[in-house]
Short mmCIF file of C-alpha atoms and ligand atoms in Angstrom, two decimals:
data_model
loop_
_atom_site.label_atom_id
_atom_site.label_comp_id
_atom_site.label_asym_id
_atom_site.label_seq_id
_atom_site.Cartn_x
_atom_site.Cartn_y
_atom_site.Cartn_z
CA UNK A 18 0.00 0.00 0.00
CA UNK A 19 1.46 3.32 -1.08
CA UNK A 20 0.56 6.78 0.17
CA UNK A 21 1.68 9.49 -2.22
CA UNK A 22 1.32 13.22 -2.71
CA UNK A 23 0.98 14.76 -6.16
CA UNK A 24 2.41 18.24 -5.89
CA UNK A 25 2.33 20.92 -8.55
CA UNK A 26 0.65 24.18 -9.52
CA UNK A 27 -2.95 24.29 -10.74
CA UNK A 28 -3.24 22.62 -14.14
CA UNK A 29 -0.10 20.52 -13.71
CA UNK A 30 -2.12 17.34 -14.19
CA UNK A 31 -2.54 16.23 -10.58
CA UNK A 32 -6.25 15.44 -10.91
CA UNK A 33 -5.78 13.65 -14.24
CA UNK A 34 -3.00 11.45 -12.90
CA UNK A 35 -4.76 10.82 -9.59
CA UNK A 36 -7.92 9.66 -11.39
CA UNK A 37 -5.82 7.35 -13.57
CA UNK A 38 -4.02 5.84 -10.58
CA UNK A 39 -7.35 5.32 -8.87
CA UNK A 40 -8.78 3.54 -11.92
CA UNK A 41 -5.70 1.44 -12.65
CA UNK A 42 -4.40 0.63 -9.19
CA UNK A 43 -7.41 0.99 -6.95
CA UNK A 44 -5.64 3.67 -4.93
CA UNK A 45 -8.02 6.29 -3.53
CA UNK A 46 -7.85 9.87 -4.82
CA UNK A 47 -8.22 12.37 -1.99
CA UNK A 48 -8.74 15.76 -3.59
CA UNK A 49 -9.47 18.60 -1.19
CA UNK A 50 -10.53 20.74 -4.18
CA UNK A 51 -13.20 18.16 -5.12
CA UNK A 52 -14.33 17.86 -1.48
CA UNK A 53 -14.64 21.64 -1.17
CA UNK A 54 -16.53 21.92 -4.47
CA UNK A 55 -18.96 19.26 -3.22
CA UNK A 56 -19.47 21.28 -0.02
CA UNK A 57 -20.15 24.42 -2.07
CA UNK A 58 -22.57 22.59 -4.38
CA UNK A 59 -24.55 21.13 -1.50
CA UNK A 60 -24.55 24.39 0.45
CA UNK A 61 -23.08 23.02 3.71
CA UNK A 62 -21.78 25.50 6.34
CA UNK A 63 -18.23 24.81 5.14
CA UNK A 64 -19.36 25.33 1.56
CA UNK A 65 -20.84 28.73 2.37
CA UNK A 66 -17.64 29.72 4.13
CA UNK A 67 -15.25 28.75 1.32
CA UNK A 68 -17.22 29.71 -1.79
CA UNK A 69 -15.85 33.24 -2.17
CA UNK A 70 -12.32 32.24 -1.22
CA UNK A 71 -12.28 29.59 -3.93
CA UNK A 72 -13.74 31.92 -6.53
CA UNK A 73 -10.90 34.34 -5.84
CA UNK A 74 -8.31 31.57 -6.09
CA UNK A 75 -7.07 32.00 -2.53
CA UNK A 76 -6.36 29.17 -0.09
CA UNK A 77 -9.02 28.10 2.40
CA UNK A 78 -7.95 27.59 6.02
CA UNK A 79 -5.59 24.80 7.02
CA UNK A 80 -8.06 23.64 9.69
CA UNK A 81 -10.89 23.10 7.19
CA UNK A 82 -8.89 21.11 4.63
CA UNK A 83 -7.01 19.09 7.24
CA UNK A 84 -10.33 18.07 8.84
CA UNK A 85 -11.73 17.05 5.43
CA UNK A 86 -8.69 14.85 4.76
CA UNK A 87 -8.93 13.34 8.24
CA UNK A 88 -12.54 12.34 7.60
CA UNK A 89 -11.71 10.58 4.33
CA UNK A 90 -8.36 9.03 5.11
CA UNK A 91 -9.71 5.81 6.57
CA UNK A 92 -11.60 5.09 3.35
CA UNK A 93 -8.20 4.86 1.67
CA UNK A 94 -6.70 2.46 4.17
CA UNK A 95 -6.25 -0.71 2.13
CA UNK A 96 -5.13 0.35 -1.31
CA UNK A 97 -3.32 3.53 -0.42
CA UNK A 98 -4.06 7.21 -0.93
CA UNK A 99 -3.19 9.78 -3.54
CA UNK A 100 -3.22 13.24 -2.01
CA UNK A 101 -4.25 15.59 -4.81
CA UNK A 102 -4.10 19.30 -3.98
CA UNK A 103 -3.22 18.63 -0.35
CA UNK A 104 -1.04 19.61 1.47
CA UNK A 105 -0.68 23.15 0.18
CA UNK A 106 1.05 24.74 3.19
CA UNK A 107 3.65 23.74 5.73
CA UNK A 108 0.97 23.52 8.46
CA UNK A 109 -1.04 21.12 6.28
CA UNK A 110 2.07 19.01 5.66
CA UNK A 111 2.57 18.70 9.40
CA UNK A 112 -1.12 17.92 9.95
CA UNK A 113 -0.88 15.15 7.34
CA UNK A 114 2.17 13.64 9.03
CA UNK A 115 0.21 13.47 12.27
CA UNK A 116 -2.90 11.97 10.64
CA UNK A 117 -0.79 9.26 9.00
CA UNK A 118 1.32 8.51 12.08
CA UNK A 119 -1.80 8.14 14.22
CA UNK A 120 -2.89 5.39 11.82
CA UNK A 121 0.47 3.65 11.62
CA UNK A 122 0.93 4.84 8.05
CA UNK A 123 3.54 6.91 6.28
CA UNK A 124 4.20 8.76 3.03
CA UNK A 125 6.08 6.87 0.32
CA UNK A 126 6.61 9.57 -2.31
CA UNK A 127 5.98 13.21 -3.03
CA UNK A 128 5.78 13.46 -6.80
CA UNK A 129 6.38 16.95 -8.07
CA UNK A 130 4.89 17.70 -11.49
CA UNK A 131 7.17 20.32 -13.02
CA UNK A 132 5.50 22.62 -15.57
CA UNK A 133 5.73 25.93 -17.40
CA UNK A 134 3.37 28.63 -16.13
CA UNK A 135 2.15 30.06 -19.46
CA UNK A 136 1.40 26.59 -20.71
CA UNK A 137 -0.58 26.01 -17.53
CA UNK A 138 -2.83 28.95 -18.20
CA UNK A 139 -3.60 27.48 -21.65
CA UNK A 140 -4.34 24.11 -20.10
CA UNK A 141 -6.61 25.42 -17.41
CA UNK A 142 -8.60 27.89 -19.42
CA UNK A 143 -9.70 25.10 -21.85
CA UNK A 144 -10.76 22.60 -19.19
CA UNK A 145 -14.26 21.21 -18.82
CA UNK A 146 -15.78 18.02 -17.47
CA UNK A 147 -18.81 15.80 -17.88
CA UNK A 148 -21.62 17.03 -15.64
CA UNK A 149 -22.78 13.46 -15.06
CA UNK A 150 -19.71 11.23 -14.54
CA UNK A 151 -17.01 13.84 -13.95
CA UNK A 152 -14.60 12.73 -16.69
CA UNK A 153 -12.17 15.55 -17.42
CA UNK A 154 -11.60 16.99 -20.91
CA UNK A 155 -9.80 19.86 -22.61
CA UNK A 156 -10.87 21.78 -25.73
CA UNK A 157 -7.49 21.32 -27.43
CA UNK A 158 -5.54 18.64 -25.61
CA UNK A 159 -8.24 16.14 -24.74
CA UNK A 160 -11.50 16.73 -26.61
CA UNK A 161 -14.41 14.30 -26.55
CA UNK A 162 -14.31 11.79 -29.44
CA UNK A 163 -17.72 12.92 -30.63
CA UNK A 164 -18.29 16.62 -30.18
CA UNK A 165 -20.65 17.35 -27.30
CA UNK A 166 -20.90 13.74 -26.09
CA UNK A 167 -19.04 12.30 -23.10
CA UNK A 168 -16.78 9.38 -24.16
CA UNK A 169 -17.47 7.52 -20.93
CA UNK A 170 -21.18 7.87 -20.15
CA UNK A 171 -22.71 9.44 -23.27
CA UNK A 172 -24.03 12.49 -21.41
CA UNK A 173 -24.33 15.72 -23.41
CA UNK A 174 -24.01 18.02 -20.42
CA UNK A 175 -20.69 19.50 -19.40
CA UNK A 176 -19.49 21.95 -16.81
CA UNK A 177 -16.58 24.28 -16.20
CA UNK A 178 -15.05 25.28 -12.91
CA UNK A 179 -15.80 28.85 -11.89
CA UNK A 180 -12.17 29.42 -10.91
CA UNK A 181 -10.79 28.31 -14.30
CA UNK A 182 -10.51 31.84 -15.70
CA UNK A 183 -7.22 33.62 -16.36
CA UNK A 184 -7.39 36.10 -13.49
CA UNK A 185 -8.19 33.49 -10.85
CA UNK A 186 -5.62 31.11 -12.30
CA UNK A 187 -2.90 33.75 -11.85
CA UNK A 188 -3.92 34.14 -8.19
CA UNK A 189 -3.90 30.37 -7.71
CA UNK A 190 -0.38 30.22 -9.16
CA UNK A 191 0.81 33.02 -6.92
CA UNK A 192 -0.61 31.12 -3.92
CA UNK A 193 1.23 28.02 -5.12
CA UNK A 194 4.55 29.84 -5.41
CA UNK A 195 4.19 31.64 -2.08
CA UNK A 196 2.79 28.88 0.13
CA UNK A 197 2.98 25.47 -1.49
CA UNK A 198 6.34 25.42 -3.27
CA UNK A 199 8.11 26.22 0.03
CA UNK A 200 7.00 22.86 1.48
CA UNK A 201 9.22 20.97 -0.99
CA UNK A 202 12.35 21.31 1.19
CA UNK A 203 10.38 19.77 4.08
CA UNK A 204 9.87 16.64 2.02
CA UNK A 205 13.29 16.81 0.36
CA UNK A 206 14.84 16.56 3.82
CA UNK A 207 12.93 13.31 4.25
CA UNK A 208 14.16 12.00 0.87
CA UNK A 209 10.62 11.65 -0.50
CA UNK A 210 10.59 14.00 -3.50
CA UNK A 211 10.63 12.67 -7.08
CA UNK A 212 10.44 15.17 -9.93
CA UNK A 213 8.47 14.37 -13.08
CA UNK A 214 8.30 16.48 -16.24
CA UNK A 215 4.62 17.41 -16.30
CA UNK A 216 4.74 19.05 -19.76
CA UNK A 217 4.65 15.86 -21.79
CA UNK A 218 1.62 13.95 -23.04
CA UNK A 219 -0.65 12.47 -20.33
CA UNK A 220 0.52 8.92 -21.09
CA UNK A 221 4.19 9.77 -20.78
CA UNK A 222 3.71 11.58 -17.48
CA UNK A 223 1.71 8.56 -16.31
CA UNK A 224 4.48 6.15 -17.33
CA UNK A 225 7.05 8.18 -15.38
CA UNK A 226 4.85 8.12 -12.29
CA UNK A 227 4.26 4.37 -12.67
CA UNK A 228 8.01 3.78 -12.85
CA UNK A 229 8.46 5.60 -9.56
CA UNK A 230 5.65 3.72 -7.84
CA UNK A 231 6.96 0.41 -9.13
CA UNK A 232 10.36 1.23 -7.71
CA UNK A 233 12.11 1.52 -11.06
CA UNK A 234 12.98 5.20 -10.88
P1 LIG B 308 -7.96 22.50 -6.69
O1 LIG B 308 -9.14 21.76 -7.24
O2 LIG B 308 -6.99 21.59 -5.99
O3 LIG B 308 -7.29 23.37 -7.72
O4 LIG B 308 -8.54 23.49 -5.57
C1 LIG B 308 -9.47 24.51 -5.89
C2 LIG B 308 -9.50 25.54 -4.78
O5 LIG B 308 -9.91 24.93 -3.56
C3 LIG B 308 -8.17 26.21 -4.47
O6 LIG B 308 -7.89 27.30 -5.32
C4 LIG B 308 -8.39 26.63 -3.01
O7 LIG B 308 -9.23 27.78 -2.94
C5 LIG B 308 -9.18 25.46 -2.46
N1 LIG B 308 -8.29 24.39 -1.93
C6 LIG B 308 -8.20 23.10 -2.40
N2 LIG B 308 -7.32 22.37 -1.68
C7 LIG B 308 -6.83 23.22 -0.74
C8 LIG B 308 -5.87 23.08 0.29
N3 LIG B 308 -5.21 21.92 0.51
N4 LIG B 308 -5.62 24.17 1.07
C9 LIG B 308 -6.27 25.34 0.89
N5 LIG B 308 -7.15 25.56 -0.09
C10 LIG B 308 -7.46 24.51 -0.89
#
C-alpha cells in the first residue's frame, strides 16, 4: 500500500494522474478541491464559508482542509491514498504527518509535477468536465471523441469550474509559489521527492509516475 502526494501548480495534471491511478491501481484519490466543491454545491456550512475564497483563487484555512482529509483518510486504508491538492502549506504538511502517524501509516513519495506557467494557463482555461460522470476533458488537448458527447457515459451536459478563468488562475499560481512550493524542502529533507516532467503527453507523465511507484525510478 502506497501513500503518495501529487504536488504541482494548478493545471499541472494532478487530478488527471490521480484519477488514472485510482482507476488502474485501486488507490483512492483524496482531492481537497473536489471535497470543497462538493461542499459548495450542496450548500453546507463549510461550503458557504469557502465559496468566495475559492472563486478568488485563494487558499481556504488549514483547519478546514485538514479536517476534510482526516474524515476521508480511513476510506483509503487498504489500497493507499493519492493526495491531490493537499497539502498546500507547511501547516497542512505537518497535519498530514500526524494523521498518518496516528494510523500507523507513512508517506512513500511526493511526486512533483514540473510545468511551465504560461502553458498552464492554456491548459486550465480550456478545461471542462462531464456534468454526469465527472470525466475531465480539454478543448485542445483532450476533446471528446464525438463533439458534445461524453466518451465515458454518453451524457451531453458538461461543466466548467468557476475558478478556471485567467485572473483566478494567476492568483492560484501566486498562492502556489508563495505557500505550497516552500513545502518541498520539508519533504526533500525526508528524501521523499521525485520530480516528473509534467509538460509531456498524459501517457508519458503517467508512465514516469508508474516507474516511480513500481520502484524503477
Ligand atoms: P484545486 O481543485 O486543488 O485546484 O482546488 C481549488 C480551490 O480549492 C483552491 O484554489 C483553493 O481555494 C481550495 N483548496 C483546495 N485544496 C486546498 C488546500 N489543501 N488548502 C487550501 N485551499 C485549498
